Coordinates of C-alpha atoms in Angstrom, one line a residue:
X768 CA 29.1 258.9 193.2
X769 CA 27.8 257.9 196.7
X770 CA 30.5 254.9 196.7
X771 CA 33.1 257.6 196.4
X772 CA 32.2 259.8 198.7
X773 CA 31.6 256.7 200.8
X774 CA 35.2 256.2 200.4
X775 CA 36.3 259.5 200.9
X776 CA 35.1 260.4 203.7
X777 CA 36.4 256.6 204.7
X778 CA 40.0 257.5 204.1
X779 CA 39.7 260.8 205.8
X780 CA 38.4 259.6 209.2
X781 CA 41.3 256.6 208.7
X782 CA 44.0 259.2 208.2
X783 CA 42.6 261.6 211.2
X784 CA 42.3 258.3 213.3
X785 CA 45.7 257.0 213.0
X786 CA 47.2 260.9 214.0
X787 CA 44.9 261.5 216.5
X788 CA 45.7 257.9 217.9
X789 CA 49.6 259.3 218.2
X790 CA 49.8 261.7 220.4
X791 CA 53.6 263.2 219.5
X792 CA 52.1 263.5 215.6
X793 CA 49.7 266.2 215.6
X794 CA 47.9 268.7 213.0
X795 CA 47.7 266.1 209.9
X796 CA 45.1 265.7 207.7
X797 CA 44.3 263.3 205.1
X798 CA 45.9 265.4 202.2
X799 CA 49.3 264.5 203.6
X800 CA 48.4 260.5 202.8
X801 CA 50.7 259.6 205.3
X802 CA 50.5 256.5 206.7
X803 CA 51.5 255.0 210.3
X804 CA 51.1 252.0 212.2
X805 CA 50.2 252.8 215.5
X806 CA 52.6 250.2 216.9
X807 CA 55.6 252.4 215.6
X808 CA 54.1 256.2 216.5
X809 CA 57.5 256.6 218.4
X810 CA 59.8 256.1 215.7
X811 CA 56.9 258.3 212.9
X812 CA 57.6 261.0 214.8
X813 CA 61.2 260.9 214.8
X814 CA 61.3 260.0 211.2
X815 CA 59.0 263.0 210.7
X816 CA 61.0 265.1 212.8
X817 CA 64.5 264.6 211.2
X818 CA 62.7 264.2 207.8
X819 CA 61.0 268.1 208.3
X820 CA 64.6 269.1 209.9
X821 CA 66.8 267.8 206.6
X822 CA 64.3 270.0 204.5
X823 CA 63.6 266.2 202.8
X824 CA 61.7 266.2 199.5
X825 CA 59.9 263.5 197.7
X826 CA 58.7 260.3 199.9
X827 CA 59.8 257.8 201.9
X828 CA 58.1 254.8 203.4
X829 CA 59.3 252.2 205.8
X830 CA 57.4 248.7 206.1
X831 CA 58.0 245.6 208.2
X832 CA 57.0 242.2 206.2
X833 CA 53.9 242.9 204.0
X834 CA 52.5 246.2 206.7
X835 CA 53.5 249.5 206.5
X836 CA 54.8 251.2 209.4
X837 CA 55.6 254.7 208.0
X838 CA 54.9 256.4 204.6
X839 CA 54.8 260.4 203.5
X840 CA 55.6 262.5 200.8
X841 CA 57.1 265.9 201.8
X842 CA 57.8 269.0 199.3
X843 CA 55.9 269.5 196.2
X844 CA 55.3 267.6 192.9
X845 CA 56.7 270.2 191.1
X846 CA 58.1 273.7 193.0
X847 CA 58.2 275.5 189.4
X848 CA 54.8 275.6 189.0
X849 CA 52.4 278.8 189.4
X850 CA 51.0 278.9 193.3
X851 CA 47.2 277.2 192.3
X852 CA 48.9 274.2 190.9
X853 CA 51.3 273.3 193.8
X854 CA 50.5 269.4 193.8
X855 CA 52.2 268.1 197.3
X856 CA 53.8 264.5 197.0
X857 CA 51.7 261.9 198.5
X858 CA 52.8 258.2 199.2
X859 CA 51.2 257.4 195.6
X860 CA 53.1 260.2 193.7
X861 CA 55.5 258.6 190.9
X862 CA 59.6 259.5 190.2
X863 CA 61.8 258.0 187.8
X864 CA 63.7 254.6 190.0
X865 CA 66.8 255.2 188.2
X866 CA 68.9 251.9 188.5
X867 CA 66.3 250.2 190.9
X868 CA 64.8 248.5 187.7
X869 CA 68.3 246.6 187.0
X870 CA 67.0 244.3 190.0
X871 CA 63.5 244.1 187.6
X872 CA 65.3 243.5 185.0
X873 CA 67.4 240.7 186.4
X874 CA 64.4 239.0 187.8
X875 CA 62.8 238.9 184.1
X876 CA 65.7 237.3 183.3
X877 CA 65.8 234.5 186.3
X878 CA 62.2 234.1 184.9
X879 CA 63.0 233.1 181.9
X880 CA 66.1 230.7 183.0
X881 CA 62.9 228.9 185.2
X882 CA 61.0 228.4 182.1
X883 CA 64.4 226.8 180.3
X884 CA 64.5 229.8 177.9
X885 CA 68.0 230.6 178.5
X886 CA 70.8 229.6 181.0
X887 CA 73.3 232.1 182.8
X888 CA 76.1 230.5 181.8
X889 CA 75.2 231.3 177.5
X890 CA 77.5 233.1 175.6
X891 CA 76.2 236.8 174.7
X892 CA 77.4 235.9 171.5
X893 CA 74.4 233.3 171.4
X894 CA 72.1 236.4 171.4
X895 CA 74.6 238.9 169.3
X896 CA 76.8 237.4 167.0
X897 CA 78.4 240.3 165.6
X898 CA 80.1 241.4 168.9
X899 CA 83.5 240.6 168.9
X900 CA 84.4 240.3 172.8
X901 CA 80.6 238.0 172.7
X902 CA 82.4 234.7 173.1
X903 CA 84.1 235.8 176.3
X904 CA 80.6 237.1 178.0
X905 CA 78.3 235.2 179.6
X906 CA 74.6 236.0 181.1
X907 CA 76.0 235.7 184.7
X908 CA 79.0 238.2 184.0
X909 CA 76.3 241.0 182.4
X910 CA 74.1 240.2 185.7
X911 CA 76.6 240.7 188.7
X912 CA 78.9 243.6 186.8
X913 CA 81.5 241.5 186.0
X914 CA 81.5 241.8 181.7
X915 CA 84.0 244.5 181.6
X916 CA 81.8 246.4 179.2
X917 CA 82.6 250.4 179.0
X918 CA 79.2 252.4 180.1
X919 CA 77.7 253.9 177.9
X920 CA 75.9 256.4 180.1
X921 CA 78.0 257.3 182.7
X922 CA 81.2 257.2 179.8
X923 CA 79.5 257.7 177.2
X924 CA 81.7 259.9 175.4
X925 CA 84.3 256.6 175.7
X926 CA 81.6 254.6 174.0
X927 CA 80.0 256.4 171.1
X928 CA 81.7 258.4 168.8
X929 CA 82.6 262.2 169.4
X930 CA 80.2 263.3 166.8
X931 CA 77.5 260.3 168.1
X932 CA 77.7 261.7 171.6
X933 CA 77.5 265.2 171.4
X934 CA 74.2 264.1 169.1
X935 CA 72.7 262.4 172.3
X936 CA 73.8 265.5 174.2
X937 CA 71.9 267.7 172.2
X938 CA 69.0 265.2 172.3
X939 CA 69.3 265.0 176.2
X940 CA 69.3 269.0 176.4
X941 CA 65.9 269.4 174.5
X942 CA 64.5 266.1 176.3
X943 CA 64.4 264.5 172.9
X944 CA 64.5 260.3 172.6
X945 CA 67.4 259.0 170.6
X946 CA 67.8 255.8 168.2
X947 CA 67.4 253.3 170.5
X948 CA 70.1 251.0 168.5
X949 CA 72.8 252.9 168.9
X950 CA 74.7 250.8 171.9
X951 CA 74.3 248.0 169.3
X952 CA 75.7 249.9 166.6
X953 CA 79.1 250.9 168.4
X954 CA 79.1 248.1 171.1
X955 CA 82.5 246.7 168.9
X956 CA 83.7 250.2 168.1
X957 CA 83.9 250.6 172.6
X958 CA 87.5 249.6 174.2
X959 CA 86.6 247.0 177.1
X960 CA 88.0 247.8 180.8
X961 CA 89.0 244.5 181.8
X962 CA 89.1 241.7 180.9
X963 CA 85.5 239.4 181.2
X964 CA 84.9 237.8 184.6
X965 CA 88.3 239.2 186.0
X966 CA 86.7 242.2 188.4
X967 CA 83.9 243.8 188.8
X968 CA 82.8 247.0 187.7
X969 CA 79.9 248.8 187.1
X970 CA 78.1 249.2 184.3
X971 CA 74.6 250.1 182.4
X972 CA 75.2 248.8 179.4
X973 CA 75.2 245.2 181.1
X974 CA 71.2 245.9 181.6
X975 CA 70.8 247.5 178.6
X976 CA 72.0 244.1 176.6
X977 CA 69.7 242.0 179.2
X978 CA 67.2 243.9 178.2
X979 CA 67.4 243.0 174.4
X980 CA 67.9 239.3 175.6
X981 CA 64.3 239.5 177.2
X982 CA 63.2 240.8 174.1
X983 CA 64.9 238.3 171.9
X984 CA 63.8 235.0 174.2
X985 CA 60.6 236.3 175.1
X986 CA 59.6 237.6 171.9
X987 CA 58.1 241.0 172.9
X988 CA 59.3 244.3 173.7
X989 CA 61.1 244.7 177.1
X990 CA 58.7 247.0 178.5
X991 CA 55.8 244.7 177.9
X992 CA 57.3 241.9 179.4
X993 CA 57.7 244.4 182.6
X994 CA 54.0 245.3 182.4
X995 CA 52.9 241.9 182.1
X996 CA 55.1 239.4 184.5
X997 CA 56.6 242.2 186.8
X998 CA 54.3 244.9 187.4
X999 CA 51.0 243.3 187.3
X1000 CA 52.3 240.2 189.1
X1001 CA 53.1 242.4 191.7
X1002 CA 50.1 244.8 191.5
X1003 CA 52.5 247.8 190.6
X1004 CA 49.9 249.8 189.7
X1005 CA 50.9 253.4 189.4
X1006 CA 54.3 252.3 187.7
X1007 CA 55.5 252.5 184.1
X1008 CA 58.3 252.6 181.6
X1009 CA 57.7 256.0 179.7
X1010 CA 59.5 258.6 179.1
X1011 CA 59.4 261.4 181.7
X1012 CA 55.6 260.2 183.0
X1013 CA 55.8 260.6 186.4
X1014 CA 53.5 262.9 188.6
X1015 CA 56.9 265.1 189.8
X1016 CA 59.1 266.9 188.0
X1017 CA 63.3 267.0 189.1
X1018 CA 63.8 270.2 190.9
X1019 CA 66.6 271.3 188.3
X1020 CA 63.9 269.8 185.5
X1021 CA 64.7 273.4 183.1
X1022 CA 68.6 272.0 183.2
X1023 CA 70.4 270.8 180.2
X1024 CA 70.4 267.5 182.2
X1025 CA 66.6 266.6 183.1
X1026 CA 66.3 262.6 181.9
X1027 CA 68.6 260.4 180.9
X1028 CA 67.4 259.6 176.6
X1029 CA 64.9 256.7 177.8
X1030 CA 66.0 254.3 174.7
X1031 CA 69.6 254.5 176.5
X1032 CA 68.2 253.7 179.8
X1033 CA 65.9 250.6 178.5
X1034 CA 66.9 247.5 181.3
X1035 CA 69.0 249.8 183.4
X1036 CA 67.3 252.4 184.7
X1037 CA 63.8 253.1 183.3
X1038 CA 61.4 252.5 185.5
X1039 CA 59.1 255.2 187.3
X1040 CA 57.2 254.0 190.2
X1041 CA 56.4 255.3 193.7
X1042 CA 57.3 254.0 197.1
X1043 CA 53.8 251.9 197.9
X1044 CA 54.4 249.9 194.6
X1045 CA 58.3 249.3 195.4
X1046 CA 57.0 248.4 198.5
X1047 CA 54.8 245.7 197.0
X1048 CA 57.8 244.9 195.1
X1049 CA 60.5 244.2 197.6
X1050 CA 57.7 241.9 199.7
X1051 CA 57.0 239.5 196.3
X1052 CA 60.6 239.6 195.3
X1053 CA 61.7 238.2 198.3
X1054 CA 59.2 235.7 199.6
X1055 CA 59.9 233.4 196.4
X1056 CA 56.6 234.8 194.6
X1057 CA 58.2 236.6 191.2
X1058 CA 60.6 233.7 191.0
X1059 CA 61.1 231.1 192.9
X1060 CA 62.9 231.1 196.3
X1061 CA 65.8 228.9 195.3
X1062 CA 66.5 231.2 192.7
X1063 CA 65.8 234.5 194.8
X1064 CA 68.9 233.1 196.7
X1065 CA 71.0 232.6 193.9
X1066 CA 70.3 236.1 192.7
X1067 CA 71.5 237.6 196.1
X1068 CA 74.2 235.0 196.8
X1069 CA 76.7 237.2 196.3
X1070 CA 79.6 239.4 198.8
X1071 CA 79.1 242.5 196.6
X1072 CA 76.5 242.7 193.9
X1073 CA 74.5 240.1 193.0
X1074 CA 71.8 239.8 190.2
X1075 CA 70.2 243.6 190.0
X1076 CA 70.9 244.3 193.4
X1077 CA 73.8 244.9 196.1
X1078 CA 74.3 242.4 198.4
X1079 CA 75.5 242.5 202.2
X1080 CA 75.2 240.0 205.0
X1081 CA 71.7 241.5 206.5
X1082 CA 70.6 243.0 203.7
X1083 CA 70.2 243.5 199.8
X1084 CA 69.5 247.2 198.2
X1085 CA 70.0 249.3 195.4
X1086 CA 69.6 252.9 194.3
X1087 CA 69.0 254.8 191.3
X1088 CA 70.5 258.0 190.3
X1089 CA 68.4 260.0 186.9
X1090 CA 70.5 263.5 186.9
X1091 CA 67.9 265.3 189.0
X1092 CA 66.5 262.6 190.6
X1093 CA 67.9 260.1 193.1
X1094 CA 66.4 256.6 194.9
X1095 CA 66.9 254.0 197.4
X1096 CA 65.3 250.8 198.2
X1097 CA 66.7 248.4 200.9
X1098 CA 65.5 245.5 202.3
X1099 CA 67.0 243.7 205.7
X1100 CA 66.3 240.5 206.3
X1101 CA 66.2 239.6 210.0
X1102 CA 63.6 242.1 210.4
X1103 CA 61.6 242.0 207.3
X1104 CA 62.4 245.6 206.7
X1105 CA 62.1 247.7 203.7
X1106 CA 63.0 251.1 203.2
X1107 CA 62.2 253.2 200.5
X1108 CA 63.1 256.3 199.7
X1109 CA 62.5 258.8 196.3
X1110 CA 63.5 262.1 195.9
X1111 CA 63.0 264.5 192.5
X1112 CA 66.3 266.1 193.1
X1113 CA 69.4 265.8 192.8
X1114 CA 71.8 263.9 195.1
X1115 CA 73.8 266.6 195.9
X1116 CA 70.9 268.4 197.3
X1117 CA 69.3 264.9 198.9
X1118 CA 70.6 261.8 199.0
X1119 CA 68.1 259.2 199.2
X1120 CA 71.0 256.4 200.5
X1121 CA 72.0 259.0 203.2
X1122 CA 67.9 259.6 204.3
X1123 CA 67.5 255.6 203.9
X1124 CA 70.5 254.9 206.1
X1125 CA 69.3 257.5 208.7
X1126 CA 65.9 256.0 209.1
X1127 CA 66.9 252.6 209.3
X1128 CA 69.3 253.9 212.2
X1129 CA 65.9 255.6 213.8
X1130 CA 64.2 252.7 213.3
X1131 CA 66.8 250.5 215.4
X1132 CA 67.1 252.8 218.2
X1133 CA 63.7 252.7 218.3
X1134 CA 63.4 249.0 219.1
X1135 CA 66.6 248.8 221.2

């Protein structure tokens, strides 16, 4: 007990220091859990500024290499609840990712294609015989969007069945799971948009299939191979793969459309995490220490998207949209720079890319 309140009282002269210490950032107390490098007070209290201004919700941080520069949570955990149980987002608060896991899920992948478990170039049909259009599809086209696969989230009523899809409707409504082979069952039954390898186009079902290729190769479900080589490599602690368990709730949570069924969104966009453990994240993944730096570049050798994440000249990012809730994590590499942003709302209230973009723009003029 006296070890905690050692620690306590520890992090609540820390947090007081660091304001006090920045003279434009006043009035702040350790229940914020805001974090800022006293090398970058300038640009914290710009960020904080325009962050207050936009009316922002959920919680953004901004780090340079492995150090932190600027992290806070803004807005409450959940707004629906009674006036005692307001819980304010901190900087350790969890939100569901969205499609931030597909770059996860592609590194799980690249793992096993280092241990000589599977190759990019194998045929799907290697891993599912029964699909017809498996022969044409290889690893590499499901990893940079180029399978011509139909979604079967964001058109899923192309994909399944009338009477199929208006089941998973009904499931989504009441926040219910749904049999998790379904995309198996009708993955013949949906039309393909192109043909394999000609263009690219978007599409979860890629991530869904990589998914069950983990779980094929590596003989054990998908989300324990997370947990185990991604996760607590990394020292993700506060993330996880469940169903709706994250500390916030979206805004429009009593919706008909509060989470995405979590056995359609297996390797595509199931992940919940906060932004200190995607921050932990985006410094392993890139500095060769989930896999190895040779094939780190492979994975981002790309002019649009690349393994699990968008690719640009400076930079490699990705963001993650859950119906209510909406993400963005970026990385840029002549600075080091990651920015991270999560919001439990939707993205026509917030949108994390727009916040990300506008920080990153604060960020430069503040080093200009």
């Amino acid at each position: 007990m006296k070890k905690a309140f050692h620690f306590f009282f520890f992090m609540t002269s820390f947090f007081i220091l660091i304001f006090t210490s920045c003279s434009s950032v006043k009035k702040r107390t350790w229940n914020d859990e805001v974090i800022i490098d006293k090398k970058y007070c300038d640009f914290a209290e710009r960020a904080d500024s325009y962050l207050n201004e936009a009316g922002f919700q959920g919680a953004v941080l901004v780090g340079r290499g492995d150090k932190v520069v600027f992290a806070k949570g803004y807005g409450f955990c959940d707004e629906k609840a009674a006036a005692p149980e307001l819980v304010p987002i901190g900087i350790n608060s969890t939100f569901e990712a969205g499609s931030i896991t597909k770059q996860m899920t592609a590194a799980a992948v690249m793992q096993l294609v280092e241990k000589k478990k599977l190759a990019v170039d194998d045929k799907v049909s290697k891993f599912f015989p029964d699909f017809e259009a498996g022969d044409k599809i290889t690893i590499e086209m499901l990893l940079n969007m180029r399978s011509g696969l139909t979604d079967h989230i964001n058109s899923a009523d192309e994909f399944f069945p009338k009477n199929i899809y208006r089941h998973i409707e009904l499931n989504q409504m009441a926040c219910k799971p749904v049999d998790e082979n379904l995309v198996l069952t009708y993955l013949n039954e949906a039309p393909l948009l192109a043909e394999p390898d000609s263009t690219y186009f978007y599409c979860n079902t890629n991530y869904y299939l990589l998914a069950c290729i983990i779980e094929q190769v590596s003989g054990m479900p998908y989300s324990e191979y997370i947990r185990k080589n991604i996760f607590s490599r990394c020292g993700m602690n506060h993330s996880n793969l469940e169903f709706q368990n994250t500390d916030t709730r979206g805004y429009d949570y009593k919706s008909r459309y509060y989470s995405i069924p979590s056995s359609l969104a297996i390797g595509c966009g199931d992940v919940n995490s906060n932004v200190t453990d995607l921050f932990k994240w985006n410094v392993l993944f890139t500095s060769g220490k989930v896999v190895k730096k040779k094939t780190f570049q492979k994975m981002v050798d790309s002019e649009s998207y690349g393994y699990g994440v968008y690719c640009h000249d400076d930079s490699i990012f990705h963001t993650g949209i859950t119906n209510v809730f909406n993400s963005y994590d970026g990385y840029y590499f002549d600075d080091k720079l990651s920015i991270i942003v999560l919001c439990n709302c939707p993205v026509a209230k917030i949108n994390a890319t727009s916040v990300a973009r506008n920080l990153y723009k604060l960020y430069g003029d503040n080093n200009n």
